[in-house]
GROMACS .gro file of N, CA and C in nm:
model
  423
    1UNK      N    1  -0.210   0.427   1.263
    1UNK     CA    2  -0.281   0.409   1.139
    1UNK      C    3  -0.218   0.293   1.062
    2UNK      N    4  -0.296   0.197   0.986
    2UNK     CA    5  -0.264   0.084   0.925
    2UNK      C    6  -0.261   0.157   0.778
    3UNK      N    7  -0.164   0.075   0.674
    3UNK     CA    8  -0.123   0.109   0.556
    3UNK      C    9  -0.160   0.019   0.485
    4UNK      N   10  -0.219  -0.006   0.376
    4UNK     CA   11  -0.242  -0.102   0.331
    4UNK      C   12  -0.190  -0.097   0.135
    5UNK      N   13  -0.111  -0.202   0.134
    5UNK     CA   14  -0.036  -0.178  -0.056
    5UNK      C   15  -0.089  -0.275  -0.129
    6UNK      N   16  -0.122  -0.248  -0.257
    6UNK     CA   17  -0.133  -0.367  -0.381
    6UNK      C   18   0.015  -0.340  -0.421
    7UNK      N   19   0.030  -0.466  -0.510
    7UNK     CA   20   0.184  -0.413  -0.587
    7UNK      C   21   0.131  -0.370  -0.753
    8UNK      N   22   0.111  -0.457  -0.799
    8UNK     CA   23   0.115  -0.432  -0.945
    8UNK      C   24  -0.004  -0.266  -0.953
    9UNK      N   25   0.060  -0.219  -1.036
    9UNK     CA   26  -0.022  -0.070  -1.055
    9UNK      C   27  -0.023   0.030  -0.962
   10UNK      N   28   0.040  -0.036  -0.843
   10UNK     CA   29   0.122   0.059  -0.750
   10UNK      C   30   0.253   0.049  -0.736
   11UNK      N   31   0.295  -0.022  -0.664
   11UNK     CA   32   0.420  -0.040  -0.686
   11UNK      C   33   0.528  -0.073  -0.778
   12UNK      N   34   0.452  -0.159  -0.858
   12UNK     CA   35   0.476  -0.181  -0.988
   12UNK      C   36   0.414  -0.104  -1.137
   13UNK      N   37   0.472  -0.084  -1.216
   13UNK     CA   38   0.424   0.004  -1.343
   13UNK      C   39   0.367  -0.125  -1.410
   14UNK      N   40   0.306  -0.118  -1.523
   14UNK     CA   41   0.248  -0.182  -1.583
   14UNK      C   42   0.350  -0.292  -1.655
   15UNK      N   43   0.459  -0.261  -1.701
   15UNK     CA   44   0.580  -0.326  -1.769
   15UNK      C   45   0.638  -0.401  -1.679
   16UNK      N   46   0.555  -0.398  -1.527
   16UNK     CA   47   0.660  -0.539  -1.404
   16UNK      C   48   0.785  -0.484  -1.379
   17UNK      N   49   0.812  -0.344  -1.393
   17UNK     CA   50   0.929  -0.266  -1.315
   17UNK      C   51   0.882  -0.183  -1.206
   18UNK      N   52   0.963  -0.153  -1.115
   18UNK     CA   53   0.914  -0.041  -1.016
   18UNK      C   54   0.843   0.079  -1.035
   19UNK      N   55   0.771   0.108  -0.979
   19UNK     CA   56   0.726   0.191  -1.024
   19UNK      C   57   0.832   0.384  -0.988
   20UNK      N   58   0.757   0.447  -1.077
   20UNK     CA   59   0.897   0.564  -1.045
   20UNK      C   60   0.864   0.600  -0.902
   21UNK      N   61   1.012   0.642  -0.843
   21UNK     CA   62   0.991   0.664  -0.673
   21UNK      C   63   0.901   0.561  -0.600
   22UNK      N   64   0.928   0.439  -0.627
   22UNK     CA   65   0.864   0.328  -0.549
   22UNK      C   66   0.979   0.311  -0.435
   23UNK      N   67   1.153   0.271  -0.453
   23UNK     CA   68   1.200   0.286  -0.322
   23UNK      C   69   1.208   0.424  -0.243
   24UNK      N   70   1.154   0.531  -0.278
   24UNK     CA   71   1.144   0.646  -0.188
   24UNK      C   72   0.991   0.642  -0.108
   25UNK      N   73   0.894   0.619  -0.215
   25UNK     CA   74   0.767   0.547  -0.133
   25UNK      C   75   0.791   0.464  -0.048
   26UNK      N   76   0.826   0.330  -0.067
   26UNK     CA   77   0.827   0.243   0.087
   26UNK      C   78   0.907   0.247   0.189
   27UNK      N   79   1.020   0.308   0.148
   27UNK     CA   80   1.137   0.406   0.237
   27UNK      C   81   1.033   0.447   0.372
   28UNK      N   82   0.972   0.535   0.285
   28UNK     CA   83   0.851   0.667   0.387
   28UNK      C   84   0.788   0.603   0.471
   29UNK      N   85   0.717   0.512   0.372
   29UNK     CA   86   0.589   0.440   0.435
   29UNK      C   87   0.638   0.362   0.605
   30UNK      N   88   0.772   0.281   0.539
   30UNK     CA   89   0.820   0.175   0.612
   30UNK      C   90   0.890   0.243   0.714
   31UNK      N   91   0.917   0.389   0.748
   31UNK     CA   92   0.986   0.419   0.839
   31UNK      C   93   0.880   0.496   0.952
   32UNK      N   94   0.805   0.565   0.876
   32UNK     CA   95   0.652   0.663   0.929
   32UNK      C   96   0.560   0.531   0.991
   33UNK      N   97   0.531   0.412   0.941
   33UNK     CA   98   0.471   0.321   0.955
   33UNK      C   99   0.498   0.155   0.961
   34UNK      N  100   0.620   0.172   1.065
   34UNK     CA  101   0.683   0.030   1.042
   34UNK      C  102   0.600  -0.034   1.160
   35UNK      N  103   0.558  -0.192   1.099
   35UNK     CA  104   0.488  -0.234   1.215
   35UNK      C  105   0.367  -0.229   1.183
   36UNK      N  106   0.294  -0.148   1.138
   36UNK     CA  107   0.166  -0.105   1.066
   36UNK      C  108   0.114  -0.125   0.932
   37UNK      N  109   0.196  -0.162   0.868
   37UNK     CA  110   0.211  -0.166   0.705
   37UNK      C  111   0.187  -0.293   0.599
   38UNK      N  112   0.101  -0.359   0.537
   38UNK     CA  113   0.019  -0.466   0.512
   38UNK      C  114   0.015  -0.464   0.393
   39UNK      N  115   0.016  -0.623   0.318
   39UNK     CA  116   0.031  -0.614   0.178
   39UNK      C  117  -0.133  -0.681   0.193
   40UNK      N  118  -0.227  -0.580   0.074
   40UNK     CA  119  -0.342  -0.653   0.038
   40UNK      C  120  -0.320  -0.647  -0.101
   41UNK      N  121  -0.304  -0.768  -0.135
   41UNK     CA  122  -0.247  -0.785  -0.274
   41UNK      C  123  -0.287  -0.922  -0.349
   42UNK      N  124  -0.292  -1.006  -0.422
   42UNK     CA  125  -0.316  -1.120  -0.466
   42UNK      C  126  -0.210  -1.227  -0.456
   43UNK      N  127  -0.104  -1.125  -0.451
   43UNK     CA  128   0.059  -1.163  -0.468
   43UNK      C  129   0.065  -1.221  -0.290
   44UNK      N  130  -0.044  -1.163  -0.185
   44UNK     CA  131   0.014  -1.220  -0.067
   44UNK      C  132  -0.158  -1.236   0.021
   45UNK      N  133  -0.139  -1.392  -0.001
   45UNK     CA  134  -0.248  -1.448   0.107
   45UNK      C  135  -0.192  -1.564   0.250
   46UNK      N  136  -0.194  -1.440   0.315
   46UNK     CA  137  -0.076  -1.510   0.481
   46UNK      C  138   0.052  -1.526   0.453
   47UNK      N  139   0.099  -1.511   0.346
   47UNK     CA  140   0.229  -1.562   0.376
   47UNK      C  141   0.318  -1.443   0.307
   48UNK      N  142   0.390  -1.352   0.360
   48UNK     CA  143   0.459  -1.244   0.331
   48UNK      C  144   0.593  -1.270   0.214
   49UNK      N  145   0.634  -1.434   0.251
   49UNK     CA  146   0.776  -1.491   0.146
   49UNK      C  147   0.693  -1.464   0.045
   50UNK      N  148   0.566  -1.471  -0.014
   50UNK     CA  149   0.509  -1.459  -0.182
   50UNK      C  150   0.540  -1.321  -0.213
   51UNK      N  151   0.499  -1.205  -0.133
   51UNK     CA  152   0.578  -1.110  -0.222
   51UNK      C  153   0.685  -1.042  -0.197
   52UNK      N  154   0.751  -1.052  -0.166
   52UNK     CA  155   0.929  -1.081  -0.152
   52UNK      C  156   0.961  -1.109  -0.238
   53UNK      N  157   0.968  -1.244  -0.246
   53UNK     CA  158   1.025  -1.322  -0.344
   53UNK      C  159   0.940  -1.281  -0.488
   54UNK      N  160   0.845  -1.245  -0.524
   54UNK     CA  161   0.763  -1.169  -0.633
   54UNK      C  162   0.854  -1.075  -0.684
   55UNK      N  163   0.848  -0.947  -0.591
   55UNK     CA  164   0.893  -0.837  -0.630
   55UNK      C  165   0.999  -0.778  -0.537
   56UNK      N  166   1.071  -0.832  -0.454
   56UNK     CA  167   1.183  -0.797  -0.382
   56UNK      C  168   1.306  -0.768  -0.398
   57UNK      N  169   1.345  -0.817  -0.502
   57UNK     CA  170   1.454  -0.849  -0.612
   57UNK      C  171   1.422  -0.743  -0.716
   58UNK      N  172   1.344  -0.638  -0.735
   58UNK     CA  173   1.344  -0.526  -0.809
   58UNK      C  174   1.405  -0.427  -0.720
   59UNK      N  175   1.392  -0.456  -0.651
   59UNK     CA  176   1.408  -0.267  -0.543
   59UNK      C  177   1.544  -0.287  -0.511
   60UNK      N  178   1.605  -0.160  -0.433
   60UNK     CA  179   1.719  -0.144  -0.370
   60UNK      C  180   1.752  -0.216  -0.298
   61UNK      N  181   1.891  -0.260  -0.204
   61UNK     CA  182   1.862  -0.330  -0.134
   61UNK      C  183   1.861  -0.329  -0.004
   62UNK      N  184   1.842  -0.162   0.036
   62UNK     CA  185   1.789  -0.155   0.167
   62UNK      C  186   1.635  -0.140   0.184
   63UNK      N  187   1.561  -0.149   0.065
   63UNK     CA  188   1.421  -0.180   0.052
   63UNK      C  189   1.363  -0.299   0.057
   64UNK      N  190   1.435  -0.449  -0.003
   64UNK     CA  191   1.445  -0.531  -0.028
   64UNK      C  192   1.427  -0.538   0.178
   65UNK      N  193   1.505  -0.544   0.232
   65UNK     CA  194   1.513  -0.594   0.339
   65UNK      C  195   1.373  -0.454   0.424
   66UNK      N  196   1.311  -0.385   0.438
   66UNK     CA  197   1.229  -0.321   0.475
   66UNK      C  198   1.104  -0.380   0.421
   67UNK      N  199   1.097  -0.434   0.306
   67UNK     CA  200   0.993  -0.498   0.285
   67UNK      C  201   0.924  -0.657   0.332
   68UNK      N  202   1.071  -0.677   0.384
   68UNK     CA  203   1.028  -0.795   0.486
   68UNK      C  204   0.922  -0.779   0.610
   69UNK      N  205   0.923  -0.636   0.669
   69UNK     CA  206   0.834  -0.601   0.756
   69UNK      C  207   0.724  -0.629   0.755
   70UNK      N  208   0.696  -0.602   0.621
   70UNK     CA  209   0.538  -0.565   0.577
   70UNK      C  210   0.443  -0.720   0.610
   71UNK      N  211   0.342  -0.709   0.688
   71UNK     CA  212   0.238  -0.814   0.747
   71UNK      C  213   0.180  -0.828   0.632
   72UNK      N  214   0.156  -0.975   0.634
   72UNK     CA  215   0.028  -1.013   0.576
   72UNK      C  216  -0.119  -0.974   0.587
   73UNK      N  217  -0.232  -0.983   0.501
   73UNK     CA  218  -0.320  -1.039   0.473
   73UNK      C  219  -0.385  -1.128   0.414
   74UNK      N  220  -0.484  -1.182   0.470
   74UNK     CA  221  -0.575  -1.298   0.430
   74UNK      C  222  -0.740  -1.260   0.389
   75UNK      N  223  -0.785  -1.277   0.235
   75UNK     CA  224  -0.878  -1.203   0.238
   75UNK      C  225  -0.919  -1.390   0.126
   76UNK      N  226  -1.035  -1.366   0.127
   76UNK     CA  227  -1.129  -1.526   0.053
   76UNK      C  228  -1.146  -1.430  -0.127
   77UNK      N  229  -1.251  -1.306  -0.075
   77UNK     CA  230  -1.328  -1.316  -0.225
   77UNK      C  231  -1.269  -1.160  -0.220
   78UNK      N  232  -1.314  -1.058  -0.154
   78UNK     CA  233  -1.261  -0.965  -0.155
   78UNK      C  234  -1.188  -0.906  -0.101
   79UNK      N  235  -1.073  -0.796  -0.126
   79UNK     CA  236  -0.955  -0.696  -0.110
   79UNK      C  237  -0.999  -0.722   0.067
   80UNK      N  238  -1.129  -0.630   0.082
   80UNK     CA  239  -1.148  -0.532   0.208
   80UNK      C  240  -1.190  -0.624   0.329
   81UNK      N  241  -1.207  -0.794   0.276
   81UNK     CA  242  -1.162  -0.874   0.423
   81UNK      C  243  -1.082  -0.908   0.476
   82UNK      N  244  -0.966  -0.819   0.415
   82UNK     CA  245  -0.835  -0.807   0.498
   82UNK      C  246  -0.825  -0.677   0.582
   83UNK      N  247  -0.882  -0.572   0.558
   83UNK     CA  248  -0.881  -0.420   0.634
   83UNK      C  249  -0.952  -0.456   0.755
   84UNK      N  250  -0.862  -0.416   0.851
   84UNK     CA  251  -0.915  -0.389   0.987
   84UNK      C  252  -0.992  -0.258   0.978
   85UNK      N  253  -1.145  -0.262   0.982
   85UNK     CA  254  -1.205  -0.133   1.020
   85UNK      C  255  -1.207  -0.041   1.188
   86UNK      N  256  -1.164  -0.172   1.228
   86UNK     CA  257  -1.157  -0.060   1.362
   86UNK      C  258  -1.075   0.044   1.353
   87UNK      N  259  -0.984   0.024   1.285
   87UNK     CA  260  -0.833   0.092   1.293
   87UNK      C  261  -0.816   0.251   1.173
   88UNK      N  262  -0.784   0.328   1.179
   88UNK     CA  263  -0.756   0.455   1.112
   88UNK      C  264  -0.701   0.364   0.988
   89UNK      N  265  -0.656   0.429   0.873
   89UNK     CA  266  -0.639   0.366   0.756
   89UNK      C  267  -0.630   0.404   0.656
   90UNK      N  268  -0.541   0.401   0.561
   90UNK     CA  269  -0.511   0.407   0.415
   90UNK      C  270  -0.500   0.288   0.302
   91UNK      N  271  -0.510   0.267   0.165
   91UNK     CA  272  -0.505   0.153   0.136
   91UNK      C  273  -0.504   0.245   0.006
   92UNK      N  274  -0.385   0.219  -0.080
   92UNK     CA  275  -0.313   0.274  -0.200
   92UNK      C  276  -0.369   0.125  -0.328
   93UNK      N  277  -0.444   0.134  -0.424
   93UNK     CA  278  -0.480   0.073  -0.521
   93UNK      C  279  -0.502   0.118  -0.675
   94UNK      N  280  -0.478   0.089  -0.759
   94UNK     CA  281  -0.516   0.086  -0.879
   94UNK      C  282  -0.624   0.046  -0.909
   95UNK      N  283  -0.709  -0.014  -0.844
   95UNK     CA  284  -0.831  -0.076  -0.896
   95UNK      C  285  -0.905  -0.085  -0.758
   96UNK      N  286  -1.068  -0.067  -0.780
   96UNK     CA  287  -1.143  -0.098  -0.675
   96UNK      C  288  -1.272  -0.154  -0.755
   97UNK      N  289  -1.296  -0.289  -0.723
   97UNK     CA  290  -1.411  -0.364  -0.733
   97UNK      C  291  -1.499  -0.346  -0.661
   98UNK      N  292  -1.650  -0.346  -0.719
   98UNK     CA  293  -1.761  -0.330  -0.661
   98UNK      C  294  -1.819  -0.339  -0.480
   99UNK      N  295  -1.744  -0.504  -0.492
   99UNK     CA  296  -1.825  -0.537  -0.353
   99UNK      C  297  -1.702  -0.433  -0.262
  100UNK      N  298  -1.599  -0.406  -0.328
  100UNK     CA  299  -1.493  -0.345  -0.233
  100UNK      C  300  -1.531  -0.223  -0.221
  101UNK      N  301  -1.596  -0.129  -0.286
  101UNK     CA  302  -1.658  -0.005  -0.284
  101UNK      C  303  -1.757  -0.027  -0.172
  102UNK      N  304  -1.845  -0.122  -0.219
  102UNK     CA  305  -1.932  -0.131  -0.132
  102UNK      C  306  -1.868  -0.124   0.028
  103UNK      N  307  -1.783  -0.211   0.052
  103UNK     CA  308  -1.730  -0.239   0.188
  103UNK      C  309  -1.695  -0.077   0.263
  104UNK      N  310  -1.615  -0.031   0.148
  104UNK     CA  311  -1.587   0.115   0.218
  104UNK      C  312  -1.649   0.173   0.244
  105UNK      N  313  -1.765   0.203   0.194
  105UNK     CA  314  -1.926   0.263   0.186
  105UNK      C  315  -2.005   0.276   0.277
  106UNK      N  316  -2.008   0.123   0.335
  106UNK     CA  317  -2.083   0.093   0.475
  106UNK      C  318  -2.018   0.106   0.555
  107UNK      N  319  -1.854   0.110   0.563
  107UNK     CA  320  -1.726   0.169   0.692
  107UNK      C  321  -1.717   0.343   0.671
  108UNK      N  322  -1.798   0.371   0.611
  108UNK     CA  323  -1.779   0.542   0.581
  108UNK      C  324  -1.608   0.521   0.587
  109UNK      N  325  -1.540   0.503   0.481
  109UNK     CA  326  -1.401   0.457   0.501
  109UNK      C  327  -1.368   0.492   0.301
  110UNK      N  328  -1.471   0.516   0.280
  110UNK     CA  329  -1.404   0.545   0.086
  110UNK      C  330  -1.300   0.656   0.083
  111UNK      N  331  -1.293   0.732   0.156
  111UNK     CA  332  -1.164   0.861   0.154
  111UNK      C  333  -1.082   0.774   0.199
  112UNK      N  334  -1.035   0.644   0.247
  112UNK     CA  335  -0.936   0.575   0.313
  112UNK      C  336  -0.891   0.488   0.174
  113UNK      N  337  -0.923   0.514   0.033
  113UNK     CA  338  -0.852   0.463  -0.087
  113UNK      C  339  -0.796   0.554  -0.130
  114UNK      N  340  -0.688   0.502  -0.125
  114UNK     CA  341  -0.585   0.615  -0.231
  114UNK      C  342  -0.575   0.580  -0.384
  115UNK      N  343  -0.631   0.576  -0.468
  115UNK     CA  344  -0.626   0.557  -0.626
  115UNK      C  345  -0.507   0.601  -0.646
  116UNK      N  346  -0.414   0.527  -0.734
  116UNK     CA  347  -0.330   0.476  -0.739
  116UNK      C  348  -0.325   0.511  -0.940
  117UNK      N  349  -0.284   0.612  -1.026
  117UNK     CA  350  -0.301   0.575  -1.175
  117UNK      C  351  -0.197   0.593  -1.198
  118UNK      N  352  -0.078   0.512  -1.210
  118UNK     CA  353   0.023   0.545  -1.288
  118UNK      C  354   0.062   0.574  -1.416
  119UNK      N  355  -0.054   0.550  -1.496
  119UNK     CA  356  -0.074   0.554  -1.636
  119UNK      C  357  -0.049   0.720  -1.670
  120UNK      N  358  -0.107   0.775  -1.611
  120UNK     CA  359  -0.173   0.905  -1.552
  120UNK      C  360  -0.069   0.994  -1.534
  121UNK      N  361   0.009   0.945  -1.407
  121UNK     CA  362   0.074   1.020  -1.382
  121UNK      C  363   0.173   0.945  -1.306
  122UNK      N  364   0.291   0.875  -1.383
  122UNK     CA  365   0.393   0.806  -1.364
  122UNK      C  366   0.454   0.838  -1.246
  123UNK      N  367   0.499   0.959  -1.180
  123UNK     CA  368   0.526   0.991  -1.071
  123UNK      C  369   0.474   1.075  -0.916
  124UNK      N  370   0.360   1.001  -0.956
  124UNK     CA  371   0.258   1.013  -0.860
  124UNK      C  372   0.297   0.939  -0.694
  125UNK      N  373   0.360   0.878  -0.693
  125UNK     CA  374   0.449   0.842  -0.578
  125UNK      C  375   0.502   0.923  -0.518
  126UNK      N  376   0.582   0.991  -0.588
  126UNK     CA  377   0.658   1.106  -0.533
  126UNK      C  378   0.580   1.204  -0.499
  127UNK      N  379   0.479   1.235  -0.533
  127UNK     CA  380   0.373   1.313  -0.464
  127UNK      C  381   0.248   1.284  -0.327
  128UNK      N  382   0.256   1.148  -0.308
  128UNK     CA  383   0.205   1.069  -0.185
  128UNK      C  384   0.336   1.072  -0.089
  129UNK      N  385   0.430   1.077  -0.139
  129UNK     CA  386   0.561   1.076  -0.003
  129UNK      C  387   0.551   1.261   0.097
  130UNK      N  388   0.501   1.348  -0.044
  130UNK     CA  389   0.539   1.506   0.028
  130UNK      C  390   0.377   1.492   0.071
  131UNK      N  391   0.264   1.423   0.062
  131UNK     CA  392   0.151   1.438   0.109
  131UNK      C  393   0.062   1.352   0.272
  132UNK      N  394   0.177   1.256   0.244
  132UNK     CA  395   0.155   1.144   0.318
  132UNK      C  396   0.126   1.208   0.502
  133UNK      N  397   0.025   1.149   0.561
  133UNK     CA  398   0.046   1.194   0.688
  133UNK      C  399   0.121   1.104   0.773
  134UNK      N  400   0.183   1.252   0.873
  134UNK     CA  401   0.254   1.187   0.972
  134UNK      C  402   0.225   1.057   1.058
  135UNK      N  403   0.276   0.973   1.101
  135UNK     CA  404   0.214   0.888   1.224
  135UNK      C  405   0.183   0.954   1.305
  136UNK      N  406   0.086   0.937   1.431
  136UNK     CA  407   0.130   1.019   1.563
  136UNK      C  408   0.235   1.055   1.624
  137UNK      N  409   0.282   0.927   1.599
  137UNK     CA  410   0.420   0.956   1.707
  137UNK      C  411   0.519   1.085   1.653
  138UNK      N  412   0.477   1.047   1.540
  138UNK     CA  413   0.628   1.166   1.501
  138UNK      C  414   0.578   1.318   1.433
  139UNK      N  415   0.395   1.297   1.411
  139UNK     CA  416   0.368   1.468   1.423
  139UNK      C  417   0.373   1.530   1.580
  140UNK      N  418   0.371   1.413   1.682
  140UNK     CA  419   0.373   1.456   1.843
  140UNK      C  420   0.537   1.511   1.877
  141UNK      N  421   0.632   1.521   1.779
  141UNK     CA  422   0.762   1.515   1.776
  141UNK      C  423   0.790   1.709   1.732
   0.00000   0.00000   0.00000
């Protein structure tokens, strides 16, 4: 299964700090899903040094270096021409624009957004880490 992150409003709180339990989130993500794991973000079009160097320098620093993993995407106008639909999938956001609804809509793929409100509920992270599903490999474990 492919993972897909925005930063700001996910990973980030609104004030441009981490968000709470953000290095226990990508901890999870990056160990359950290393290899798999994709920034669709504004902060990163092909080139993974943009958010690194963005927001890399907030986190711990064995996160800092786990977040180097994370693949790019390349998307023109919208989020969801970076999602591989062939592929199983999650994609954690704060925001979903129209044509991006739309996209999920016609992939029968809208349960594959994770809304993302930190406003809401500041430690809502920590509740996607005890919810999060296994990879295969390691519910086959």
């Amino acid at each position: 299964m492919n993972v897909y992150l925005d930063i700001d409003g996910v990973l980030l709180a609104r004030n441009g700090s981490p968000a709470n339990h953000a290095n226990e989130f990508l901890r999870h993500i990056l160990t359950y899903y290393a290899g798999n794991t994709y920034w669709l973000t504004t902060h990163c079009q092909g080139d993974t040094s943009v958010p690194v160097a963005h927001i890399g320098h907030l986190f711990d620093p064995d996160v800092q270096e786990l977040i180097k993993s994370i693949k790019p995407t390349s998307w023109a106008i919208v989020k969801t021409q970076g999602v591989d639909f062939t592929r199983p999938f999650l994609w954690f956001d704060d925001q979903l624009g129209y044509a991006d609804k739309q996209a999920l809509v016609e992939h029968n793929a809208l349960d594959n957004l994770i809304f993302v409100d930190l406003v809401s509920d500041p430690d809502q992270l920590q509740q996607f880490i005890h919810d999060f599903p296994l990879s295969t490999s390691e519910s086959d474990q």
